[in-house]
Short mmCIF file of C-alpha atoms in Angstrom, two decimals:
data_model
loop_
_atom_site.label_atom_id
_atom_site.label_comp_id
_atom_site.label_asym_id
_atom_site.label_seq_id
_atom_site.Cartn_x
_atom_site.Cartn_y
_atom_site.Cartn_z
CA UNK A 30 -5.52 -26.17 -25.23
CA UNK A 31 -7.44 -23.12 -26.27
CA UNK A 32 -6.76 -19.99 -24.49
CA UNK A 33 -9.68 -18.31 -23.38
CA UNK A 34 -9.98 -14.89 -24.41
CA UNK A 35 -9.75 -12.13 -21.35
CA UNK A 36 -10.21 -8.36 -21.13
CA UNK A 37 -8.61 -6.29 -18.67
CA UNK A 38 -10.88 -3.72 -17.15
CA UNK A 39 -8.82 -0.60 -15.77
CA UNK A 40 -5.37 -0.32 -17.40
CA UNK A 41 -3.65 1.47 -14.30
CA UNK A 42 -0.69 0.97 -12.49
CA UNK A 43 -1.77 -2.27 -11.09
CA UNK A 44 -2.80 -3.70 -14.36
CA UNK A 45 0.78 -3.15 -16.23
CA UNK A 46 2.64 -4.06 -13.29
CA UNK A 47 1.37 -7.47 -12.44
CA UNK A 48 -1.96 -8.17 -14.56
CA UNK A 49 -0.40 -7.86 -17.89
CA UNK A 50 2.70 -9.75 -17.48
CA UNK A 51 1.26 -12.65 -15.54
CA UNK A 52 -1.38 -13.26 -18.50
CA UNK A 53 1.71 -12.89 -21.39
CA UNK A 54 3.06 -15.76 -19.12
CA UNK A 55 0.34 -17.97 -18.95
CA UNK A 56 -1.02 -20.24 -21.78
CA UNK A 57 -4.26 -20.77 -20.60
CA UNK A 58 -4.92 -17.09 -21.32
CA UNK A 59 -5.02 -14.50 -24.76
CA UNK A 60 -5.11 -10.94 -23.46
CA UNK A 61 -7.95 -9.88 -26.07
CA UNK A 62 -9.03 -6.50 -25.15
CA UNK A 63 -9.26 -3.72 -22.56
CA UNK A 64 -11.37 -1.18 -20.85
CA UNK A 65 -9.58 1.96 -20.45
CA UNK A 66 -10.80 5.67 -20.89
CA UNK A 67 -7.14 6.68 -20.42
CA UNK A 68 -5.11 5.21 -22.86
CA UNK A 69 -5.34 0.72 -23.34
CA UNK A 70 -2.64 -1.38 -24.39
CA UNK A 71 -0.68 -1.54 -27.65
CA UNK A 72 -1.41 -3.63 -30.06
CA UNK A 73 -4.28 -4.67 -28.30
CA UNK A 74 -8.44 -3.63 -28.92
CA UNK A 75 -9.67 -0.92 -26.25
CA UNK A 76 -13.03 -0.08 -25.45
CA UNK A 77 -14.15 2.85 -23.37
CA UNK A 78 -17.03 1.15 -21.69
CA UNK A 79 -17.38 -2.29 -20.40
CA UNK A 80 -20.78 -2.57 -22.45
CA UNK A 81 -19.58 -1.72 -25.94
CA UNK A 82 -16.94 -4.56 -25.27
CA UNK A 83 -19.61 -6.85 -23.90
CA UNK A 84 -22.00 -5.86 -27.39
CA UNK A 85 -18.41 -5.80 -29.77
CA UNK A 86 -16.58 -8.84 -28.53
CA UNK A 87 -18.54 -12.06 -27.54
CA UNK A 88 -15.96 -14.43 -27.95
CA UNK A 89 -14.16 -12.12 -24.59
CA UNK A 90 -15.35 -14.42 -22.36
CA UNK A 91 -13.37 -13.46 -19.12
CA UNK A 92 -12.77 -10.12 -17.73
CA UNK A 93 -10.39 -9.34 -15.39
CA UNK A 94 -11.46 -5.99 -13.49
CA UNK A 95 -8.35 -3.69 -11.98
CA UNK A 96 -10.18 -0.36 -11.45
CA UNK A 97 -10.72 0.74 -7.85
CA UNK A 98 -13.59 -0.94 -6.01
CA UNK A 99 -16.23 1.53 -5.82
CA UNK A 100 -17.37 1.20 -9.97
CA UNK A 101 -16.02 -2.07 -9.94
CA UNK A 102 -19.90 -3.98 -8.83
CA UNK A 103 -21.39 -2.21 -11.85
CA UNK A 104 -18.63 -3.69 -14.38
CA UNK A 105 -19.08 -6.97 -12.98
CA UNK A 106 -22.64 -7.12 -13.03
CA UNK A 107 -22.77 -6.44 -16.31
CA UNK A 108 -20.29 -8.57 -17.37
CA UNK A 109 -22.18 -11.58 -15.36
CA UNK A 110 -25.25 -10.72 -16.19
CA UNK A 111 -24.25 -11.18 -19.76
CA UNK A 112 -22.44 -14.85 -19.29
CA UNK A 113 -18.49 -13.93 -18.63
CA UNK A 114 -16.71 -15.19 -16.33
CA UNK A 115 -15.51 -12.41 -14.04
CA UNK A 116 -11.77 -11.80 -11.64
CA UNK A 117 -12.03 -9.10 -9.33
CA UNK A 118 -8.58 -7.31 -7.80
CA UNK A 119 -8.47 -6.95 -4.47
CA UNK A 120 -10.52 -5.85 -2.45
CA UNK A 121 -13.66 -7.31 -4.71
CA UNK A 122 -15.60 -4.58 -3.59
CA UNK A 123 -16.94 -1.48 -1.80
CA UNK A 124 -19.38 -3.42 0.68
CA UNK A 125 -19.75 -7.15 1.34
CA UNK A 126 -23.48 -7.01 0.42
CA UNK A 127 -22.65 -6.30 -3.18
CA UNK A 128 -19.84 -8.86 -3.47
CA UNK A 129 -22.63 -11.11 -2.06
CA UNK A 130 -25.11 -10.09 -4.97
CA UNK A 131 -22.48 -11.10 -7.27
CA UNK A 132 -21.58 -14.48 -5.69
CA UNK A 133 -24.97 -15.12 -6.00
CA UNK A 134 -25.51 -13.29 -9.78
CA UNK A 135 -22.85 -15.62 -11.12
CA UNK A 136 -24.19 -19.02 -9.41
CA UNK A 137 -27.63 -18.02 -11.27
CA UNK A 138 -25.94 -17.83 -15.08
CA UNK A 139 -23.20 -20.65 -14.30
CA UNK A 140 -20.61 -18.05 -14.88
CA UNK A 141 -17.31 -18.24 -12.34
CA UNK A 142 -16.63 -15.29 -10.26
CA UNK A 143 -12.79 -15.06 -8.55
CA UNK A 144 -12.25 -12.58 -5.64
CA UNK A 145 -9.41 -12.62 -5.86
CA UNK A 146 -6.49 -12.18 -3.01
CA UNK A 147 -2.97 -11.83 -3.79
CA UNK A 148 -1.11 -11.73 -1.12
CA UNK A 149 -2.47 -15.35 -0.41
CA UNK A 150 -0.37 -16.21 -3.07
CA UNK A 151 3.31 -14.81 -1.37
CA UNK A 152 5.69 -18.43 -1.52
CA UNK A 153 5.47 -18.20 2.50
CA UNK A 154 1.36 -18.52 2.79
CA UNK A 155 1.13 -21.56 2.02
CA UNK A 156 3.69 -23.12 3.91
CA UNK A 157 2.62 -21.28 6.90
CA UNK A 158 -0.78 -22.88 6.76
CA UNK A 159 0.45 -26.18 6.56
CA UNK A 160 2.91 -25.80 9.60
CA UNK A 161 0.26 -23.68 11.82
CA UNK A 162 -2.10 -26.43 11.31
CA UNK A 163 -2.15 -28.46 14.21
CA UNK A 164 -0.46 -26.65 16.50
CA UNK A 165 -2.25 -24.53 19.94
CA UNK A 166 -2.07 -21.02 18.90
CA UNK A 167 -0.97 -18.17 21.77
CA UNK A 168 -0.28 -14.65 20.28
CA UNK A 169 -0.88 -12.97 17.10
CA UNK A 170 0.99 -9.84 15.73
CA UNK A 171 0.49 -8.26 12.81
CA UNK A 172 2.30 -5.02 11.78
CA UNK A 173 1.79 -3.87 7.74
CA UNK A 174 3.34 -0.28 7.33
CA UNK A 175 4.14 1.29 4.45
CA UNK A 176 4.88 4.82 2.95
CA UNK A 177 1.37 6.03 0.82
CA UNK A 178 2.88 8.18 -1.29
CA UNK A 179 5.77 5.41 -2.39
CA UNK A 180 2.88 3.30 -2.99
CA UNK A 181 -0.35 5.39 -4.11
CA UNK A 182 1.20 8.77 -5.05
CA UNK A 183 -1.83 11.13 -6.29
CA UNK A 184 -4.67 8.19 -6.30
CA UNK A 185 -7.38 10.09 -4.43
CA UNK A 186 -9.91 8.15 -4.74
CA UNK A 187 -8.03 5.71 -1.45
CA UNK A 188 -9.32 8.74 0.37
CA UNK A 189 -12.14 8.69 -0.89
CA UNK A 190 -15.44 7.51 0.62
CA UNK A 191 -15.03 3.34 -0.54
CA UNK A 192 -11.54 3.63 -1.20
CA UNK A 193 -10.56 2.01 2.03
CA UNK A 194 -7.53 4.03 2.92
CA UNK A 195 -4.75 2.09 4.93
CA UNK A 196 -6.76 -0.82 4.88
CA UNK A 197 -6.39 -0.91 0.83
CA UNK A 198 -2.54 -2.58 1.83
CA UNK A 199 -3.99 -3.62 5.54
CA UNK A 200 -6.31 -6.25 3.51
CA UNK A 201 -3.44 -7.99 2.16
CA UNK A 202 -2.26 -8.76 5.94
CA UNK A 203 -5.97 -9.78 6.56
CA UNK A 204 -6.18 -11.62 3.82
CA UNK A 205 -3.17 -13.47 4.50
CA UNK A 206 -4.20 -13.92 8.60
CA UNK A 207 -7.52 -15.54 7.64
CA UNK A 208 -5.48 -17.70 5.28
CA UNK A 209 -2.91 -19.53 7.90
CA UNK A 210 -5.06 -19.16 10.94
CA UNK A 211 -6.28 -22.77 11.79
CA UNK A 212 -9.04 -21.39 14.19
CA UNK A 213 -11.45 -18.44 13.43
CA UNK A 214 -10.77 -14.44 14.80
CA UNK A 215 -13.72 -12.16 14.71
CA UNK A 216 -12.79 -8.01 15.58
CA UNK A 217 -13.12 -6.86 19.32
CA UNK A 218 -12.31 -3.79 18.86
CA UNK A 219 -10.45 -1.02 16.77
CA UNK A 220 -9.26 2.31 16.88
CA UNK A 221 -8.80 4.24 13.22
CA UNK A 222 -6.57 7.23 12.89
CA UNK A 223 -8.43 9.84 10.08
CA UNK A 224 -6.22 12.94 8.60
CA UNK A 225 -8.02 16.21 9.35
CA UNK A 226 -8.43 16.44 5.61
CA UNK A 227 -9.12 12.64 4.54
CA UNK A 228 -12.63 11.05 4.47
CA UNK A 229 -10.51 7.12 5.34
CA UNK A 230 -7.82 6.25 7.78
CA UNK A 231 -4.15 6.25 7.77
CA UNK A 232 -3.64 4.53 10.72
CA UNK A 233 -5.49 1.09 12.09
CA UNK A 234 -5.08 -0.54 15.27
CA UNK A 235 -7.26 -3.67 15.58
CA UNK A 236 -7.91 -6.56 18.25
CA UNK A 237 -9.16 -9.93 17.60
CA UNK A 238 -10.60 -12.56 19.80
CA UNK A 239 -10.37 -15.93 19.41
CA UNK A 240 -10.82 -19.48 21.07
CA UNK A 241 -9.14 -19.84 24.64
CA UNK A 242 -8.25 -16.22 24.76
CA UNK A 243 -5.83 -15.79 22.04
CA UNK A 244 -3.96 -12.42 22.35
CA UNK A 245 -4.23 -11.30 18.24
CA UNK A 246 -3.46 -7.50 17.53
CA UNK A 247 -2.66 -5.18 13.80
CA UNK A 248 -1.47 -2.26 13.59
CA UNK A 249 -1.19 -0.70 9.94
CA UNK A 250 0.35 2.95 9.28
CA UNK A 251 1.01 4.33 5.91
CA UNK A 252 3.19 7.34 7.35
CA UNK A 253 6.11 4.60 7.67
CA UNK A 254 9.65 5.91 6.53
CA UNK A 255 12.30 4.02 6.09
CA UNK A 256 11.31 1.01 4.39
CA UNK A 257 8.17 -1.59 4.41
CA UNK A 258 6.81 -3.20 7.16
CA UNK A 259 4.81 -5.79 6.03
CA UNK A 260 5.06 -8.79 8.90
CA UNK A 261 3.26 -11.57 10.52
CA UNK A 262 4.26 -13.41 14.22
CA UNK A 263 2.07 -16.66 15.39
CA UNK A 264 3.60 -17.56 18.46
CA UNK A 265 2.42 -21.13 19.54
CA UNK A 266 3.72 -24.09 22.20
CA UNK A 267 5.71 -25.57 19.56
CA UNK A 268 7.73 -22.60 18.34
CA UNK A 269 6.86 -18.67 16.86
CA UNK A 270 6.60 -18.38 12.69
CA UNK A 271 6.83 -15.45 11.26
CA UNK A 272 6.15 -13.91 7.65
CA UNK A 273 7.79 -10.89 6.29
CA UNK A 274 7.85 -8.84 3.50
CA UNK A 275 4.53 -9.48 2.69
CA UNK A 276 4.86 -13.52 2.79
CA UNK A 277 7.72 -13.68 0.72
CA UNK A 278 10.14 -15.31 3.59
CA UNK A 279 9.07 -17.30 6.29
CA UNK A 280 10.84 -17.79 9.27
CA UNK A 281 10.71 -20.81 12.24
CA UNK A 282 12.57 -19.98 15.64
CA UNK A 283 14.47 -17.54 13.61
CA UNK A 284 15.54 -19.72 10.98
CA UNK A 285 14.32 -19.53 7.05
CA UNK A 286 12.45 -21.77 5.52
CA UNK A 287 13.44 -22.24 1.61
CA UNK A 288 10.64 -21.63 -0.06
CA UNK A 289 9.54 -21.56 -4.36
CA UNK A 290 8.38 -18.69 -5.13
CA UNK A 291 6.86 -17.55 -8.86
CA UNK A 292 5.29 -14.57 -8.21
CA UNK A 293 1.37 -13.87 -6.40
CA UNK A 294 -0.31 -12.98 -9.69
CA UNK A 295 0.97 -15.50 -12.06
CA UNK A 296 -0.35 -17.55 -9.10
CA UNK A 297 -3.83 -15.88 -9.23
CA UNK A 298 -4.04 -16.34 -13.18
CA UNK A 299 -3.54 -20.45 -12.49
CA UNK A 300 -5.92 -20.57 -10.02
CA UNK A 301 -8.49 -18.28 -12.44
CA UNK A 302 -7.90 -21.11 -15.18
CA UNK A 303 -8.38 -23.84 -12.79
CA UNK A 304 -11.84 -22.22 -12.13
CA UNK A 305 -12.66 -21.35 -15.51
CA UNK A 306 -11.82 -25.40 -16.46
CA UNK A 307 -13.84 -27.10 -13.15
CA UNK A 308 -17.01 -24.72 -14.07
CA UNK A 309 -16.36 -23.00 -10.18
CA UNK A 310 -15.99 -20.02 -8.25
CA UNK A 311 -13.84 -18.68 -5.69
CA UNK A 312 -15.18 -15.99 -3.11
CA UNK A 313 -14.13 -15.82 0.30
CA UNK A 314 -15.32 -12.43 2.19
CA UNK A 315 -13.68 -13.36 5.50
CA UNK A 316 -10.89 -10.00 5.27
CA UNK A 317 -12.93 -7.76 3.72
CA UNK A 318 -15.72 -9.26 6.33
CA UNK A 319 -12.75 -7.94 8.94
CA UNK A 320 -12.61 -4.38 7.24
CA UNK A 321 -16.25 -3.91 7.60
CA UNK A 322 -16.12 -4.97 11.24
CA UNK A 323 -13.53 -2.19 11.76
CA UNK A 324 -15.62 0.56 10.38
CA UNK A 325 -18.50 -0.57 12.68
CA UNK A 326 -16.45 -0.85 15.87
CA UNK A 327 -13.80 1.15 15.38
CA UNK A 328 -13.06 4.60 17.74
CA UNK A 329 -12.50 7.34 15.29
CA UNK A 330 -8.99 9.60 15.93
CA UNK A 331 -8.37 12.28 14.47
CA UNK A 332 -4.76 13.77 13.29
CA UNK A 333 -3.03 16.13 11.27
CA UNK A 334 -3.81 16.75 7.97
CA UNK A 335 -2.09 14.68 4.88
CA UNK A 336 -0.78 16.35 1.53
CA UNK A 337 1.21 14.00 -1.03
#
């Protein structure tokens, strides 16, 4: 098998972390060139703008974009426009009306387009799904908490007008929630906690309704201390599941569930190559669909002012 040839566009944190060593892993995949105005990858071809790679390097057929969402639509409209196959990080964009125009940019060329989530792809998701299926759901809880400046120390563009604030790790709860739910939640409500200073939130406390009155609340904080919060608790008539750290252990009644786990983005870059070999796409909008929703409903607090 031929590996196809893949840029990555946005060589940050996220990119060396996970991106880069889940393509060295995988076969299916040649890490070809990058798109990085502050410093690329050795050893490999960097470009400072996604069109001189597009004009340079035509056999880069797939590019894998990991800078933050706001200029992401532009990269990946010009990348579809000109016949590669795209991967978007999470979240796959600013607004759900551009991720739309793409969807429907890359059905027009017959070019695949991946939003990608990876928190769907924590060794507990799956099984969760599967044992959620059938079963009457009561109560939702979800609590994802986390320390921002452990996690995003200096990135100010997450406060920043598109940058999503504490729903840039609050997604990955949502994304995982729309996953192993086996009956549709829409928003009812939300309440979003804004620093003095900040132009997004650092604190999100949602609602959900559902079919026969399901009780389904979030709550995500970045001011946590003490360690990571990252949790999920579906209580139903047949017992109460619940995923933790992030969907890495899943627990029945209390009791784990042993589970194979290989990492999220090696997981991503499979699913990518599946794509890329049935000629399809992948692009579900349903959590970012849920962010929007909170924007629109959501009662605006305001609180102290935040300095990393």
């Amino acid at each position: 098998m031929t590996a196809t040839k893949l840029a990555i566009v946005g060589v940050g944190k996220i990119a060396r972390d996970q991106h880069i060593p889940a393509i060295a892993a995988d076969p299916a995949f040649e890490l070809a060139a990058t798109v990085s105005g502050s410093g690329g990858v050795e050893g490999v071809e960097n470009f400072a703008t996604v069109d001189a790679l597009l004009e340079a390097r035509p056999d880069v057929t797939a590019l894998s974009l990991c800078m933050p969402p706001v200029p992401r639509f532009a990269a990946a409209f010009a990348a579809i426009a000109n016949g590669r196959h795209v991967m978007l990080e999470k979240p796959p964009g600013a607004t759900v009306a551009e991720v739309l125009t793409l969807d429907g940019l890359a059905r027009q060329t017959g070019v695949s387009l991946f939003a990608t989530w990876h928190s769907r792809y924590a060794a507990g998701v799956e099984p969760a799904r599967e044992w959620l299926a059938d079963k009457p759901i009561r109560r939702v809880r979800v609590d994802w908490k986390e320390d921002v400046r452990k996690w995003h120390p200096g990135q100010a563009w997450i406060w920043q007008p598109g940058g999503l604030g504490v729903f840039d790790p609050g997604i990955n709860a949502l994304s995982i929630l729309t996953e192993i739910m086996p009956l549709p939640l829409h928003l009812s409500g939300a309440e979003l906690t804004f620093p003095e200073n900040r132009e997004t939130p650092i604190a999100a406390d949602l609602t959900f309704t559902g079919p026969d009155g399901i009780d389904a609340t979030a709550g995500f904080d970045w001011r946590q201390e003490g360690g990571e919060i990252w949790q999920i608790e579906v209580e139903t008539d047949q017992g109460t599941l619940r995923l933790e750290s992030g969907g890495a252990r899943l627990t029945i009644d209390g009791t784990d569930r042993p589970l194979e786990d290989d990492g999220e983005y090696p997981g991503l870059y499979r699913r990518f190559a599946t794509l890329l070999a049935d000629g399809g796409s992948d692009v579900d909008l349903a959590p970012l669909i849920h962010v929007a929703d909170a924007f629109m409903l959501g009662r605006r607090v305001t609180t102290d002012a935040f300095h990393d």
